[in-house]
């Protein structure tokens, strides 16, 4: 695979993660919203804002690959921010239900435990991604087994498992009540929002692909893909 193709594949990877965050917003807006927030302003604009956030996420993460060699710290900050921001926004309903939702007008069911484990593994995923532990403590010893990139993918999968289980519990226990309180999202609205988000993200990816191919500093970004050991030998 050429270095250009590698970067473009990462662009599509970032776009897919952005659409995943939008899918979470669809589900949380339909089934996980706290009782007190149903039909609130946040409830009505929760999904449209998540669609807008997907554009920010894809733009920031794609752009983060350009200063990767000259400013690796800036690149890491941009990429981490791109994923943390939509995560925090999407999980606002869960944070409220876990931390502040008590009393008769709050749904405290078996799904809460699943959401807790989901958030725990999601935060652990972010920590491993940002910290590069444990390989920073013993360089070379975790290249094949135990690397933070492997560990954060495992944590992400486990967290998604708990997320799905919790959502299914919310669907079973809250669907009837939610249907009586608010109309179900129209298929045209959900499909239309996802289609527009998909189109917008593809346009963003296309724009960054063109910029990558035409950028005068393209030779620098290509060098960023060369392993550190190879560069050290060349020096």
Short mmCIF file of C-alpha atoms in Angstrom, two decimals:
data_model
loop_
_atom_site.label_atom_id
_atom_site.label_comp_id
_atom_site.label_asym_id
_atom_site.label_seq_id
_atom_site.Cartn_x
_atom_site.Cartn_y
_atom_site.Cartn_z
CA UNK A 1 0.00 0.00 0.00
CA UNK A 2 1.33 3.43 -0.92
CA UNK A 3 1.71 6.07 1.77
CA UNK A 4 -0.96 8.21 0.13
CA UNK A 5 -3.37 5.27 0.18
CA UNK A 6 -2.56 4.66 3.84
CA UNK A 7 -3.51 8.20 4.80
CA UNK A 8 -6.69 8.07 2.72
CA UNK A 9 -7.69 4.81 4.42
CA UNK A 10 -7.28 6.58 7.74
CA UNK A 11 -9.55 9.37 6.46
CA UNK A 12 -12.29 6.80 5.82
CA UNK A 13 -11.64 5.23 9.20
CA UNK A 14 -12.20 8.60 10.87
CA UNK A 15 -15.37 9.14 8.86
CA UNK A 16 -16.72 5.76 9.96
CA UNK A 17 -16.06 6.60 13.61
CA UNK A 18 -17.89 9.89 13.14
CA UNK A 19 -20.92 8.08 11.74
CA UNK A 20 -20.75 5.64 14.65
CA UNK A 21 -21.04 8.58 17.04
CA UNK A 22 -24.10 9.75 15.11
CA UNK A 23 -25.61 6.28 15.36
CA UNK A 24 -25.13 6.43 19.14
CA UNK A 25 -26.96 9.75 19.20
CA UNK A 26 -29.90 8.25 17.28
CA UNK A 27 -30.19 5.44 19.81
CA UNK A 28 -29.69 7.54 22.93
CA UNK A 29 -32.12 10.15 21.69
CA UNK A 30 -34.76 7.48 21.11
CA UNK A 31 -34.33 5.26 24.19
CA UNK A 32 -31.76 6.57 26.70
CA UNK A 33 -32.89 10.17 27.23
CA UNK A 34 -33.66 10.93 30.92
CA UNK A 35 -37.37 11.11 31.73
CA UNK A 36 -37.14 14.80 32.61
CA UNK A 37 -35.53 15.67 29.28
CA UNK A 38 -38.05 13.97 26.99
CA UNK A 39 -39.52 16.59 24.61
CA UNK A 40 -37.04 19.18 25.88
CA UNK A 41 -35.02 21.49 23.61
CA UNK A 42 -31.98 19.26 23.99
CA UNK A 43 -34.07 16.22 23.04
CA UNK A 44 -35.35 17.89 19.86
CA UNK A 45 -31.91 19.07 18.69
CA UNK A 46 -29.85 16.19 20.06
CA UNK A 47 -29.52 14.29 16.77
CA UNK A 48 -29.05 17.33 14.46
CA UNK A 49 -26.24 18.55 16.72
CA UNK A 50 -24.69 15.08 16.65
CA UNK A 51 -24.75 15.18 12.85
CA UNK A 52 -22.93 18.52 12.95
CA UNK A 53 -20.45 17.07 15.44
CA UNK A 54 -19.67 14.26 13.00
CA UNK A 55 -18.44 16.88 10.52
CA UNK A 56 -16.21 18.44 13.19
CA UNK A 57 -14.88 15.02 14.19
CA UNK A 58 -13.97 14.01 10.64
CA UNK A 59 -12.47 17.40 9.81
CA UNK A 60 -10.27 17.58 12.90
CA UNK A 61 -9.10 13.97 12.72
CA UNK A 62 -8.29 14.17 9.00
CA UNK A 63 -6.46 17.46 9.45
CA UNK A 64 -4.47 15.98 12.34
CA UNK A 65 -2.51 13.83 9.89
CA UNK A 66 -0.94 16.85 8.17
CA UNK A 67 1.13 18.28 11.07
CA UNK A 68 1.98 14.77 12.31
CA UNK A 69 5.71 15.03 11.58
CA UNK A 70 6.43 18.70 12.32
CA UNK A 71 4.13 18.98 15.37
CA UNK A 72 3.33 15.47 16.66
CA UNK A 73 1.93 16.82 19.94
CA UNK A 74 -0.49 19.11 18.10
CA UNK A 75 -1.48 16.22 15.86
CA UNK A 76 -2.22 14.04 18.90
CA UNK A 77 -4.22 16.78 20.61
CA UNK A 78 -6.33 17.42 17.52
CA UNK A 79 -7.03 13.73 16.97
CA UNK A 80 -7.88 13.08 20.61
CA UNK A 81 -10.15 16.14 20.73
CA UNK A 82 -11.88 14.99 17.56
CA UNK A 83 -13.01 11.78 19.28
CA UNK A 84 -13.48 13.00 22.85
CA UNK A 85 -15.79 15.87 21.89
CA UNK A 86 -18.55 13.78 20.20
CA UNK A 87 -18.14 11.11 22.89
CA UNK A 88 -18.89 13.62 25.65
CA UNK A 89 -21.81 15.09 23.73
CA UNK A 90 -23.40 11.75 22.88
CA UNK A 91 -23.15 10.54 26.46
CA UNK A 92 -24.66 13.60 28.15
CA UNK A 93 -27.93 11.66 28.73
CA UNK A 94 -25.99 8.77 30.28
CA UNK A 95 -23.90 11.03 32.51
CA UNK A 96 -27.06 12.66 33.79
CA UNK A 97 -28.82 9.35 34.43
CA UNK A 98 -25.81 7.93 36.24
CA UNK A 99 -24.90 10.97 38.34
CA UNK A 100 -27.96 13.17 38.83
CA UNK A 101 -31.11 11.21 37.99
CA UNK A 102 -32.82 10.07 41.19
CA UNK A 103 -36.43 9.98 42.33
CA UNK A 104 -39.76 8.85 40.99
CA UNK A 105 -39.43 10.76 37.71
CA UNK A 106 -36.18 9.03 36.75
CA UNK A 107 -35.78 5.63 35.15
CA UNK A 108 -33.32 3.59 37.20
CA UNK A 109 -33.34 0.14 35.62
CA UNK A 110 -30.95 -2.70 34.82
CA UNK A 111 -29.60 -0.75 31.85
CA UNK A 112 -27.79 1.64 34.19
CA UNK A 113 -25.23 -1.03 35.11
CA UNK A 114 -24.54 -1.71 31.44
CA UNK A 115 -24.12 2.00 30.73
CA UNK A 116 -21.70 2.28 33.64
CA UNK A 117 -19.50 -0.51 32.27
CA UNK A 118 -19.75 0.97 28.79
CA UNK A 119 -18.51 4.36 29.99
CA UNK A 120 -15.78 2.75 32.08
CA UNK A 121 -14.35 0.84 29.11
CA UNK A 122 -14.81 3.87 26.84
CA UNK A 123 -12.77 6.05 29.21
CA UNK A 124 -10.17 3.29 29.49
CA UNK A 125 -10.02 3.17 25.69
CA UNK A 126 -9.34 6.90 25.55
CA UNK A 127 -6.70 6.66 28.27
CA UNK A 128 -4.82 3.91 26.44
CA UNK A 129 -5.03 5.81 23.14
CA UNK A 130 -3.66 9.03 24.65
CA UNK A 131 -1.09 7.61 27.07
CA UNK A 132 0.60 4.91 24.93
CA UNK A 133 0.94 2.73 27.99
CA UNK A 134 2.45 0.23 28.67
CA UNK A 135 4.91 0.41 25.76
CA UNK A 136 6.21 3.80 26.93
CA UNK A 137 7.48 2.16 30.11
CA UNK A 138 9.34 -0.61 28.30
CA UNK A 139 9.97 0.25 24.63
CA UNK A 140 10.17 -2.80 22.40
CA UNK A 141 8.66 -5.27 24.87
CA UNK A 142 5.03 -4.77 23.79
CA UNK A 143 5.44 -4.52 20.02
CA UNK A 144 3.53 -7.75 19.36
CA UNK A 145 1.47 -8.47 22.49
CA UNK A 146 0.12 -5.94 24.98
CA UNK A 147 0.58 -2.79 22.87
CA UNK A 148 -1.77 0.05 23.82
CA UNK A 149 -3.25 0.05 20.31
CA UNK A 150 -4.28 -3.58 20.78
CA UNK A 151 -5.57 -2.96 24.29
CA UNK A 152 -7.70 0.05 23.39
CA UNK A 153 -9.36 -1.87 20.55
CA UNK A 154 -10.19 -4.69 22.96
CA UNK A 155 -11.60 -2.22 25.48
CA UNK A 156 -13.63 -0.54 22.73
CA UNK A 157 -15.20 -3.85 21.71
CA UNK A 158 -16.01 -4.80 25.31
CA UNK A 159 -17.47 -1.35 25.92
CA UNK A 160 -19.62 -1.62 22.80
CA UNK A 161 -20.92 -4.98 24.03
CA UNK A 162 -22.12 -3.43 27.28
CA UNK A 163 -23.53 -0.49 25.35
CA UNK A 164 -25.68 -2.75 23.15
CA UNK A 165 -26.85 -4.81 26.12
CA UNK A 166 -27.87 -1.66 28.01
CA UNK A 167 -29.71 -0.23 25.02
CA UNK A 168 -31.68 -3.46 24.58
CA UNK A 169 -32.69 -3.32 28.25
CA UNK A 170 -33.83 0.29 27.82
CA UNK A 171 -35.80 -0.65 24.71
CA UNK A 172 -37.61 -3.43 26.56
CA UNK A 173 -38.36 -1.43 29.69
CA UNK A 174 -38.94 2.11 28.35
CA UNK A 175 -40.33 1.76 24.82
CA UNK A 176 -43.99 1.83 25.82
CA UNK A 177 -43.57 4.82 28.13
CA UNK A 178 -41.48 6.75 25.61
CA UNK A 179 -43.98 6.07 22.82
CA UNK A 180 -46.72 7.62 24.98
CA UNK A 181 -44.61 10.69 25.80
CA UNK A 182 -43.14 11.55 22.40
CA UNK A 183 -43.74 10.51 18.80
CA UNK A 184 -41.26 8.04 17.36
CA UNK A 185 -38.69 9.56 14.98
CA UNK A 186 -39.89 9.38 11.40
CA UNK A 187 -38.00 7.06 9.09
CA UNK A 188 -37.55 9.90 6.61
CA UNK A 189 -35.97 12.07 9.31
CA UNK A 190 -33.57 9.43 10.58
CA UNK A 191 -32.66 8.13 7.12
CA UNK A 192 -32.44 11.67 5.78
CA UNK A 193 -30.16 12.84 8.60
CA UNK A 194 -27.88 9.84 8.23
CA UNK A 195 -27.77 10.27 4.43
CA UNK A 196 -26.84 13.95 4.74
CA UNK A 197 -24.21 13.11 7.36
CA UNK A 198 -22.78 10.39 5.13
CA UNK A 199 -22.67 12.73 2.14
CA UNK A 200 -21.11 15.52 4.19
CA UNK A 201 -18.43 13.25 5.62
CA UNK A 202 -17.61 11.88 2.18
CA UNK A 203 -17.20 15.44 0.90
CA UNK A 204 -14.89 16.25 3.80
CA UNK A 205 -12.83 13.12 3.15
CA UNK A 206 -12.71 13.98 -0.55
CA UNK A 207 -11.52 17.49 0.25
CA UNK A 208 -8.71 16.26 2.49
CA UNK A 209 -7.75 13.64 -0.09
CA UNK A 210 -7.36 16.33 -2.75
CA UNK A 211 -5.41 18.47 -0.28
CA UNK A 212 -3.13 15.54 0.52
CA UNK A 213 -2.37 14.92 -3.15
CA UNK A 214 -1.81 18.60 -3.95
CA UNK A 215 -0.25 19.84 -0.70
CA UNK A 216 3.23 21.34 -1.29
CA UNK A 217 4.43 19.71 1.94
CA UNK A 218 3.31 16.29 0.83
CA UNK A 219 6.81 14.90 1.08
CA UNK A 220 6.84 15.68 4.79
CA UNK A 221 3.61 13.88 5.55
CA UNK A 222 4.85 10.87 3.63
CA UNK A 223 7.98 10.76 5.77
CA UNK A 224 5.80 10.56 8.88
CA UNK A 225 4.86 7.01 7.91
CA UNK A 226 8.44 5.74 7.95
CA UNK A 227 9.12 3.73 11.12
CA UNK A 228 11.32 5.45 13.66
CA UNK A 229 13.89 2.63 13.58
CA UNK A 230 14.32 2.93 9.83
CA UNK A 231 14.83 6.68 10.06
CA UNK A 232 17.36 6.17 12.84
CA UNK A 233 19.36 3.76 10.69
CA UNK A 234 19.32 6.18 7.78
CA UNK A 235 20.77 8.89 10.00
#
